[in-house]
mmCIF file of C-alpha atoms in Angstrom:
data_model
loop_
_atom_site.group_PDB
_atom_site.id
_atom_site.type_symbol
_atom_site.label_atom_id
_atom_site.label_comp_id
_atom_site.label_asym_id
_atom_site.label_seq_id
_atom_site.Cartn_x
_atom_site.Cartn_y
_atom_site.Cartn_z
ATOM 1 C CA UNK A 19 0.000 0.000 0.000
ATOM 2 C CA UNK A 20 1.998 2.933 -1.258
ATOM 3 C CA UNK A 21 1.212 6.509 -0.388
ATOM 4 C CA UNK A 22 2.522 9.991 -0.936
ATOM 5 C CA UNK A 23 3.565 11.217 2.465
ATOM 6 C CA UNK A 24 2.788 14.890 3.020
ATOM 7 C CA UNK A 25 4.298 15.280 6.500
ATOM 8 C CA UNK A 26 7.878 14.041 6.184
ATOM 9 C CA UNK A 27 9.654 14.597 9.511
ATOM 10 C CA UNK A 28 9.137 13.653 13.127
ATOM 11 C CA UNK A 29 8.721 17.295 14.011
ATOM 12 C CA UNK A 30 6.008 17.764 11.405
ATOM 13 C CA UNK A 31 4.380 14.553 12.672
ATOM 14 C CA UNK A 32 4.316 15.977 16.205
ATOM 15 C CA UNK A 33 2.857 19.265 14.969
ATOM 16 C CA UNK A 34 0.225 17.356 13.011
ATOM 17 C CA UNK A 35 -0.705 15.228 16.044
ATOM 18 C CA UNK A 36 -0.956 18.331 18.226
ATOM 19 C CA UNK A 37 -3.214 20.009 15.681
ATOM 20 C CA UNK A 38 -5.325 16.868 15.416
ATOM 21 C CA UNK A 39 -5.670 16.752 19.218
ATOM 22 C CA UNK A 40 -6.878 20.355 19.200
ATOM 23 C CA UNK A 41 -9.369 19.608 16.431
ATOM 24 C CA UNK A 42 -10.648 16.533 18.259
ATOM 25 C CA UNK A 43 -11.092 18.411 21.528
ATOM 26 C CA UNK A 44 -12.783 21.224 19.618
ATOM 27 C CA UNK A 45 -15.182 18.733 18.021
ATOM 28 C CA UNK A 46 -15.972 17.323 21.470
ATOM 29 C CA UNK A 47 -16.653 20.826 22.800
ATOM 30 C CA UNK A 48 -18.968 21.527 19.871
ATOM 31 C CA UNK A 49 -20.737 18.234 20.504
ATOM 32 C CA UNK A 50 -21.485 19.306 24.070
ATOM 33 C CA UNK A 51 -22.437 22.857 23.212
ATOM 34 C CA UNK A 52 -24.373 22.549 19.936
ATOM 35 C CA UNK A 53 -27.674 20.831 19.247
ATOM 36 C CA UNK A 54 -31.363 21.365 18.671
ATOM 37 C CA UNK A 55 -31.526 23.084 22.077
ATOM 38 C CA UNK A 56 -29.199 26.085 22.249
ATOM 39 C CA UNK A 57 -27.014 26.275 25.330
ATOM 40 C CA UNK A 58 -24.491 28.827 26.486
ATOM 41 C CA UNK A 59 -20.868 27.706 27.005
ATOM 42 C CA UNK A 60 -21.188 28.701 30.670
ATOM 43 C CA UNK A 61 -24.126 26.322 31.094
ATOM 44 C CA UNK A 62 -22.067 23.449 29.663
ATOM 45 C CA UNK A 63 -19.138 24.242 31.971
ATOM 46 C CA UNK A 64 -21.416 24.483 35.005
ATOM 47 C CA UNK A 65 -22.897 21.055 34.217
ATOM 48 C CA UNK A 66 -19.504 19.407 33.645
ATOM 49 C CA UNK A 67 -17.923 20.882 36.784
ATOM 50 C CA UNK A 68 -20.879 19.998 39.025
ATOM 51 C CA UNK A 69 -21.906 23.557 39.812
ATOM 52 C CA UNK A 70 -25.260 22.843 38.184
ATOM 53 C CA UNK A 71 -26.673 19.352 38.196
ATOM 54 C CA UNK A 72 -30.412 19.896 38.310
ATOM 55 C CA UNK A 73 -31.398 22.404 35.644
ATOM 56 C CA UNK A 74 -32.769 21.389 32.248
ATOM 57 C CA UNK A 75 -29.537 22.520 30.611
ATOM 58 C CA UNK A 76 -27.460 20.363 32.960
ATOM 59 C CA UNK A 77 -29.623 17.303 32.285
ATOM 60 C CA UNK A 78 -29.246 17.811 28.536
ATOM 61 C CA UNK A 79 -25.467 18.004 28.872
ATOM 62 C CA UNK A 80 -24.975 15.176 31.370
ATOM 63 C CA UNK A 81 -27.526 12.648 30.167
ATOM 64 C CA UNK A 82 -27.687 13.312 26.426
ATOM 65 C CA UNK A 83 -24.793 15.208 24.918
ATOM 66 C CA UNK A 84 -21.947 13.967 27.125
ATOM 67 C CA UNK A 85 -22.676 10.236 26.590
ATOM 68 C CA UNK A 86 -23.284 10.848 22.907
ATOM 69 C CA UNK A 87 -20.051 12.762 22.410
ATOM 70 C CA UNK A 88 -18.052 10.149 24.322
ATOM 71 C CA UNK A 89 -19.695 7.413 22.253
ATOM 72 C CA UNK A 90 -18.839 9.164 18.980
ATOM 73 C CA UNK A 91 -15.203 9.612 19.978
ATOM 74 C CA UNK A 92 -14.823 6.031 21.211
ATOM 75 C CA UNK A 93 -16.525 4.513 18.157
ATOM 76 C CA UNK A 94 -14.537 6.662 15.756
ATOM 77 C CA UNK A 95 -11.197 5.798 17.348
ATOM 78 C CA UNK A 96 -12.002 2.079 17.600
ATOM 79 C CA UNK A 97 -13.322 1.647 14.059
ATOM 80 C CA UNK A 98 -10.532 3.693 12.476
ATOM 81 C CA UNK A 99 -7.758 1.775 14.233
ATOM 82 C CA UNK A 100 -9.512 -1.530 13.521
ATOM 83 C CA UNK A 101 -9.572 -0.627 9.833
ATOM 84 C CA UNK A 102 -5.898 0.366 9.852
ATOM 85 C CA UNK A 103 -4.921 -2.937 11.479
ATOM 86 C CA UNK A 104 -7.019 -5.025 9.074
ATOM 87 C CA UNK A 105 -5.554 -3.227 6.054
ATOM 88 C CA UNK A 106 -2.029 -3.886 7.341
ATOM 89 C CA UNK A 107 -2.593 -7.555 8.161
ATOM 90 C CA UNK A 108 -4.430 -8.368 4.921
ATOM 91 C CA UNK A 109 -2.195 -6.027 2.876
ATOM 92 C CA UNK A 110 -5.370 -4.758 1.265
ATOM 93 C CA UNK A 111 -6.224 -1.035 1.109
ATOM 94 C CA UNK A 112 -9.891 -1.780 0.420
ATOM 95 C CA UNK A 113 -10.396 -3.764 3.624
ATOM 96 C CA UNK A 114 -12.282 -2.258 6.547
ATOM 97 C CA UNK A 115 -14.560 -3.573 9.318
ATOM 98 C CA UNK A 116 -17.737 -2.609 7.468
ATOM 99 C CA UNK A 117 -16.633 -3.884 4.048
ATOM 100 C CA UNK A 118 -15.382 -7.381 4.944
ATOM 101 C CA UNK A 119 -18.123 -8.406 7.361
ATOM 102 C CA UNK A 120 -16.565 -7.594 10.730
ATOM 103 C CA UNK A 121 -19.244 -5.098 11.748
ATOM 104 C CA UNK A 122 -22.114 -7.248 10.496
ATOM 105 C CA UNK A 123 -20.672 -10.301 12.259
ATOM 106 C CA UNK A 124 -20.640 -8.340 15.504
ATOM 107 C CA UNK A 125 -24.174 -7.136 14.847
ATOM 108 C CA UNK A 126 -25.426 -10.678 14.219
ATOM 109 C CA UNK A 127 -23.934 -11.886 17.497
ATOM 110 C CA UNK A 128 -25.526 -8.976 19.382
ATOM 111 C CA UNK A 129 -28.894 -9.748 17.793
ATOM 112 C CA UNK A 130 -28.628 -13.401 18.840
ATOM 113 C CA UNK A 131 -27.807 -12.506 22.444
ATOM 114 C CA UNK A 132 -30.639 -9.975 22.648
ATOM 115 C CA UNK A 133 -33.112 -12.517 21.238
ATOM 116 C CA UNK A 134 -31.961 -15.508 23.298
ATOM 117 C CA UNK A 135 -31.323 -13.743 26.601
ATOM 118 C CA UNK A 136 -32.899 -10.267 26.745
ATOM 119 C CA UNK A 137 -31.770 -9.795 30.359
ATOM 120 C CA UNK A 138 -28.126 -10.510 29.486
ATOM 121 C CA UNK A 139 -27.559 -7.448 27.348
ATOM 122 C CA UNK A 140 -24.581 -6.456 29.507
ATOM 123 C CA UNK A 141 -22.744 -9.230 27.678
ATOM 124 C CA UNK A 142 -23.280 -7.632 24.274
ATOM 125 C CA UNK A 143 -19.659 -6.350 24.048
ATOM 126 C CA UNK A 144 -18.434 -9.931 24.489
ATOM 127 C CA UNK A 145 -20.922 -11.230 21.927
ATOM 128 C CA UNK A 146 -19.983 -8.455 19.498
ATOM 129 C CA UNK A 147 -16.322 -9.391 19.865
ATOM 130 C CA UNK A 148 -17.086 -13.026 19.064
ATOM 131 C CA UNK A 149 -19.093 -12.114 15.982
ATOM 132 C CA UNK A 150 -16.491 -9.639 14.760
ATOM 133 C CA UNK A 151 -13.735 -12.196 15.271
ATOM 134 C CA UNK A 152 -15.689 -14.770 13.264
ATOM 135 C CA UNK A 153 -16.042 -12.309 10.392
ATOM 136 C CA UNK A 154 -12.405 -11.246 10.293
ATOM 137 C CA UNK A 155 -11.070 -14.796 10.630
ATOM 138 C CA UNK A 156 -13.292 -16.014 7.794
ATOM 139 C CA UNK A 157 -11.894 -13.376 5.463
ATOM 140 C CA UNK A 158 -8.314 -13.782 6.689
ATOM 141 C CA UNK A 159 -8.531 -17.564 6.320
ATOM 142 C CA UNK A 160 -9.827 -17.204 2.787
ATOM 143 C CA UNK A 161 -7.032 -14.777 1.972
ATOM 144 C CA UNK A 162 -4.314 -17.097 3.276
ATOM 145 C CA UNK A 163 -5.581 -20.464 2.034
ATOM 146 C CA UNK A 164 -6.620 -19.504 -1.491
ATOM 147 C CA UNK A 165 -4.067 -16.819 -2.260
ATOM 148 C CA UNK A 166 -6.968 -14.856 -3.684
ATOM 149 C CA UNK A 167 -6.453 -11.457 -5.235
ATOM 150 C CA UNK A 168 -7.229 -8.321 -3.292
ATOM 151 C CA UNK A 169 -10.443 -7.788 -5.219
ATOM 152 C CA UNK A 170 -11.571 -11.389 -4.676
ATOM 153 C CA UNK A 171 -11.000 -11.087 -0.934
ATOM 154 C CA UNK A 172 -13.091 -7.918 -0.831
ATOM 155 C CA UNK A 173 -15.896 -9.552 -2.804
ATOM 156 C CA UNK A 174 -15.770 -12.526 -0.433
ATOM 157 C CA UNK A 175 -15.960 -10.101 2.485
ATOM 158 C CA UNK A 176 -19.008 -8.435 0.964
ATOM 159 C CA UNK A 177 -20.635 -11.875 0.616
ATOM 160 C CA UNK A 178 -19.840 -12.725 4.246
ATOM 161 C CA UNK A 179 -21.239 -9.347 5.320
ATOM 162 C CA UNK A 180 -24.438 -10.069 3.389
ATOM 163 C CA UNK A 181 -24.704 -13.477 5.074
ATOM 164 C CA UNK A 182 -24.420 -11.957 8.547
ATOM 165 C CA UNK A 183 -26.886 -9.204 7.600
ATOM 166 C CA UNK A 184 -29.349 -11.872 6.517
ATOM 167 C CA UNK A 185 -28.848 -13.486 9.911
ATOM 168 C CA UNK A 186 -29.725 -10.202 11.622
ATOM 169 C CA UNK A 187 -32.873 -9.916 9.482
ATOM 170 C CA UNK A 188 -33.823 -13.466 10.427
ATOM 171 C CA UNK A 189 -33.437 -12.796 14.153
ATOM 172 C CA UNK A 190 -35.417 -9.570 13.912
ATOM 173 C CA UNK A 191 -38.171 -11.296 11.905
ATOM 174 C CA UNK A 192 -38.501 -14.200 14.368
ATOM 175 C CA UNK A 193 -38.068 -12.010 17.472
ATOM 176 C CA UNK A 194 -39.192 -8.488 16.514
ATOM 177 C CA UNK A 195 -38.490 -7.085 19.971
ATOM 178 C CA UNK A 196 -34.984 -8.544 20.182
ATOM 179 C CA UNK A 197 -33.182 -5.299 19.407
ATOM 180 C CA UNK A 198 -34.648 -2.045 20.620
ATOM 181 C CA UNK A 199 -34.385 0.528 17.852
ATOM 182 C CA UNK A 200 -33.643 -1.991 15.080
ATOM 183 C CA UNK A 201 -33.520 0.683 12.381
ATOM 184 C CA UNK A 202 -31.017 2.824 14.285
ATOM 185 C CA UNK A 203 -28.913 -0.276 14.990
ATOM 186 C CA UNK A 204 -28.816 -1.278 11.319
ATOM 187 C CA UNK A 205 -27.916 2.241 10.168
ATOM 188 C CA UNK A 206 -25.632 3.141 13.061
ATOM 189 C CA UNK A 207 -26.078 5.959 15.544
ATOM 190 C CA UNK A 208 -25.810 7.156 19.123
ATOM 191 C CA UNK A 209 -29.407 7.993 20.009
ATOM 192 C CA UNK A 210 -30.197 6.974 23.577
ATOM 193 C CA UNK A 211 -26.693 5.767 24.459
ATOM 194 C CA UNK A 212 -25.837 6.021 28.173
ATOM 195 C CA UNK A 213 -22.598 6.123 30.119
ATOM 196 C CA UNK A 214 -23.513 2.760 31.664
ATOM 197 C CA UNK A 215 -23.664 1.213 28.188
ATOM 198 C CA UNK A 216 -20.342 2.773 27.256
ATOM 199 C CA UNK A 217 -18.383 1.657 30.320
ATOM 200 C CA UNK A 218 -17.627 -1.992 29.384
ATOM 201 C CA UNK A 219 -17.019 -1.163 25.722
ATOM 202 C CA UNK A 220 -14.742 1.736 26.682
ATOM 203 C CA UNK A 221 -12.590 -0.615 28.751
ATOM 204 C CA UNK A 222 -12.187 -2.951 25.767
ATOM 205 C CA UNK A 223 -11.414 -0.072 23.403
ATOM 206 C CA UNK A 224 -8.768 1.550 25.605
ATOM 207 C CA UNK A 225 -7.103 -1.802 26.279
ATOM 208 C CA UNK A 226 -7.204 -2.710 22.593
ATOM 209 C CA UNK A 227 -5.735 0.629 21.519
ATOM 210 C CA UNK A 228 -2.924 0.284 24.046
ATOM 211 C CA UNK A 229 -1.979 -3.206 22.874
ATOM 212 C CA UNK A 230 -2.143 -2.200 19.204
ATOM 213 C CA UNK A 231 0.243 0.693 19.840
ATOM 214 C CA UNK A 232 2.621 -1.634 21.682
ATOM 215 C CA UNK A 233 2.716 -3.883 18.583
ATOM 216 C CA UNK A 234 3.488 -1.087 16.124
ATOM 217 C CA UNK A 235 7.036 -2.350 15.493
ATOM 218 C CA UNK A 236 5.731 -5.821 14.657
ATOM 219 C CA UNK A 237 3.227 -4.260 12.260
ATOM 220 C CA UNK A 238 6.017 -2.364 10.506
ATOM 221 C CA UNK A 239 7.869 -5.632 9.980
ATOM 222 C CA UNK A 240 4.707 -7.455 8.891
ATOM 223 C CA UNK A 241 4.052 -4.745 6.293
ATOM 224 C CA UNK A 242 7.303 -5.745 4.545
ATOM 225 C CA UNK A 243 5.712 -9.035 3.493
ATOM 226 C CA UNK A 244 5.419 -12.449 5.110
ATOM 227 C CA UNK A 245 8.679 -13.833 3.713
ATOM 228 C CA UNK A 246 10.718 -10.776 4.722
ATOM 229 C CA UNK A 247 9.086 -10.643 8.144
ATOM 230 C CA UNK A 248 9.818 -14.330 8.693
ATOM 231 C CA UNK A 249 13.467 -13.826 7.713
ATOM 232 C CA UNK A 250 13.717 -11.021 10.267
ATOM 233 C CA UNK A 251 12.618 -13.383 13.033
ATOM 234 C CA UNK A 252 8.961 -12.363 13.324
ATOM 235 C CA UNK A 253 6.475 -15.138 14.119
ATOM 236 C CA UNK A 254 4.152 -14.094 11.337
ATOM 237 C CA UNK A 255 1.223 -16.420 12.076
ATOM 238 C CA UNK A 256 0.811 -15.653 15.793
ATOM 239 C CA UNK A 257 1.356 -11.904 15.299
ATOM 240 C CA UNK A 258 -1.163 -11.779 12.475
ATOM 241 C CA UNK A 259 -3.706 -13.680 14.580
ATOM 242 C CA UNK A 260 -3.200 -11.397 17.612
ATOM 243 C CA UNK A 261 -3.644 -8.306 15.454
ATOM 244 C CA UNK A 262 -6.833 -9.669 13.921
ATOM 245 C CA UNK A 263 -8.181 -10.465 17.392
ATOM 246 C CA UNK A 264 -7.434 -6.880 18.455
ATOM 247 C CA UNK A 265 -9.117 -5.490 15.330
ATOM 248 C CA UNK A 266 -12.175 -7.635 16.045
ATOM 249 C CA UNK A 267 -12.256 -6.519 19.690
ATOM 250 C CA UNK A 268 -12.145 -2.846 18.716
ATOM 251 C CA UNK A 269 -14.816 -3.149 16.027
ATOM 252 C CA UNK A 270 -17.020 -5.395 18.167
ATOM 253 C CA UNK A 271 -16.861 -3.059 21.155
ATOM 254 C CA UNK A 272 -17.900 -0.137 18.954
ATOM 255 C CA UNK A 273 -20.758 -2.044 17.309
ATOM 256 C CA UNK A 274 -22.120 -3.025 20.739
ATOM 257 C CA UNK A 275 -23.241 0.567 21.369
ATOM 258 C CA UNK A 276 -23.242 2.335 17.980
ATOM 259 C CA UNK A 277 -24.686 -0.314 15.681
ATOM 260 C CA UNK A 278 -23.515 -1.154 12.158
ATOM 261 C CA UNK A 279 -21.680 2.067 11.418
ATOM 262 C CA UNK A 280 -19.786 1.931 8.148
ATOM 263 C CA UNK A 281 -16.807 3.389 6.311
ATOM 264 C CA UNK A 282 -14.970 4.953 9.271
ATOM 265 C CA UNK A 283 -12.332 2.207 9.110
ATOM 266 C CA UNK A 284 -11.873 2.880 5.402
ATOM 267 C CA UNK A 285 -11.817 6.674 5.124
ATOM 268 C CA UNK A 286 -9.724 7.612 8.157
ATOM 269 C CA UNK A 287 -6.753 5.198 7.761
ATOM 270 C CA UNK A 288 -6.401 6.106 4.089
ATOM 271 C CA UNK A 289 -6.412 9.804 4.865
ATOM 272 C CA UNK A 290 -3.846 9.439 7.648
ATOM 273 C CA UNK A 291 -1.658 7.167 5.542
ATOM 274 C CA UNK A 292 -1.631 9.795 2.802
ATOM 275 C CA UNK A 293 -0.634 12.476 5.302
ATOM 276 C CA UNK A 294 1.871 10.570 7.444
ATOM 277 C CA UNK A 295 3.039 7.569 5.430
ATOM 278 C CA UNK A 296 3.169 3.899 6.376
ATOM 279 C CA UNK A 297 4.751 4.023 9.854
ATOM 280 C CA UNK A 298 2.460 1.957 12.051
ATOM 281 C CA UNK A 299 2.827 3.963 15.262
ATOM 282 C CA UNK A 300 2.031 7.287 13.633
ATOM 283 C CA UNK A 301 -0.736 5.680 11.568
ATOM 284 C CA UNK A 302 -2.457 4.128 14.589
ATOM 285 C CA UNK A 303 -2.222 7.258 16.758
ATOM 286 C CA UNK A 304 -3.433 9.545 13.985
ATOM 287 C CA UNK A 305 -6.199 7.100 13.016
ATOM 288 C CA UNK A 306 -7.479 7.039 16.605
ATOM 289 C CA UNK A 307 -7.527 10.834 16.828
ATOM 290 C CA UNK A 308 -8.806 11.294 13.285
ATOM 291 C CA UNK A 309 -11.539 8.725 13.762
ATOM 292 C CA UNK A 310 -12.724 10.402 16.956
ATOM 293 C CA UNK A 311 -12.767 13.799 15.211
ATOM 294 C CA UNK A 312 -14.447 12.526 12.049
ATOM 295 C CA UNK A 313 -17.296 10.634 13.718
ATOM 296 C CA UNK A 314 -17.922 13.400 16.258
ATOM 297 C CA UNK A 315 -18.244 15.968 13.464
ATOM 298 C CA UNK A 316 -20.483 13.650 11.423
ATOM 299 C CA UNK A 317 -22.685 13.124 14.485
ATOM 300 C CA UNK A 318 -22.854 16.868 15.020
ATOM 301 C CA UNK A 319 -23.899 17.334 11.386
ATOM 302 C CA UNK A 320 -26.556 14.642 11.809
ATOM 303 C CA UNK A 321 -27.981 16.536 14.777
ATOM 304 C CA UNK A 322 -28.023 20.074 13.400
ATOM 305 C CA UNK A 323 -28.445 19.904 9.604
ATOM 306 C CA UNK A 324 -32.179 19.233 9.774
ATOM 307 C CA UNK A 325 -32.843 20.411 13.327
ATOM 308 C CA UNK A 326 -35.180 19.823 15.114
ATOM 309 C CA UNK A 327 -35.224 16.542 13.130
ATOM 310 C CA UNK A 328 -32.222 14.270 13.504
ATOM 311 C CA UNK A 329 -30.566 11.858 11.092
ATOM 312 C CA UNK A 330 -28.788 8.709 12.268
ATOM 313 C CA UNK A 331 -25.082 9.423 11.887
ATOM 314 C CA UNK A 332 -24.721 6.248 9.816
ATOM 315 C CA UNK A 333 -26.526 8.003 6.965
ATOM 316 C CA UNK A 334 -23.986 10.840 6.956
ATOM 317 C CA UNK A 335 -21.137 8.316 6.992
ATOM 318 C CA UNK A 336 -22.690 6.367 4.110
ATOM 319 C CA UNK A 337 -22.979 9.509 1.986
ATOM 320 C CA UNK A 338 -19.310 10.236 2.663
ATOM 321 C CA UNK A 339 -18.004 6.668 2.529
ATOM 322 C CA UNK A 340 -19.694 5.171 -0.533
ATOM 323 C CA UNK A 341 -18.111 7.603 -3.039
ATOM 324 C CA UNK A 342 -14.766 7.187 -1.253
ATOM 325 C CA UNK A 343 -14.975 3.398 -1.600
ATOM 326 C CA UNK A 344 -15.846 3.669 -5.297
ATOM 327 C CA UNK A 345 -12.884 5.983 -5.836
ATOM 328 C CA UNK A 346 -10.560 3.470 -4.171
ATOM 329 C CA UNK A 347 -12.099 0.638 -6.163
ATOM 330 C CA UNK A 348 -11.473 2.319 -9.513
ATOM 331 C CA UNK A 349 -8.013 3.389 -8.376
ATOM 332 C CA UNK A 350 -7.210 -0.246 -7.573
ATOM 333 C CA UNK A 351 -8.418 -1.390 -10.986
ATOM 334 C CA UNK A 352 -6.203 1.223 -12.561
ATOM 335 C CA UNK A 353 -3.222 -0.240 -10.693
ATOM 336 C CA UNK A 354 -2.244 3.032 -9.071
ATOM 337 C CA UNK A 355 -2.323 2.087 -5.348
#
């Protein structure tokens, strides 16, 4: 996966990361401040610092906008890093959690748990991880055993995604009340998310991000190719499996509270790779920050563009991601990536 690196020194990388941190924090501030109900910045600060915990403004901030903003940042970071890891492991720039069936696998597992044990919904992050892992291992196994081309692997991933989506439809048809807000879950969004829902998924996401960053050197070696990595002493099989497990954990944790949100893991890693190059550490850090910024801004747009009506953020992401995927697809066919 070649790219034209725009930022070419460590100093410029650091400046870029600092700017991205500022943008991400600014997006979070806008998420807390802006919405269908207009609030003053002082009201938001009073609610966050505990000086006001009972007014209508404080309840809006603490029980609606704060969980939603945290959810957008967590989902964006998790899905973007998951996509970056999957692209590195499969050596395929078109791969992402939503394209190759990882998200839909997680969604199918969540639907099964909700239908079979409605009172066990606290285990949905674990179920989502299992479903995501099944999806990513199916595609990775196909890639390794058949030596299929990049395009064939993507088409197989689309087929696997369709299979899992059909499974979700089956569960919803047989148990209509299995998933509350089925439409929002299928499209992807943060309506009604609570801090209690976020807590277990947040633990998985932070742990997963930390482990991925600690394996950045191994990813750099893996990106050189299996034969080269093996000659350099890297245990390619175990490292590849661990990375895929981490990618599945990140995507599954995000799906457990945001639904089947697409294209984040495709758009953000490609953008960051174009800006910073192929170095795994810089790519993973910038993907986490960029994903948090991107999804938070898309969620903000979903809330305010048609206010007082609200779009699921998955619709905004689909409008942005589908043309981006088609561009990458035609670029691949032209042999220019």
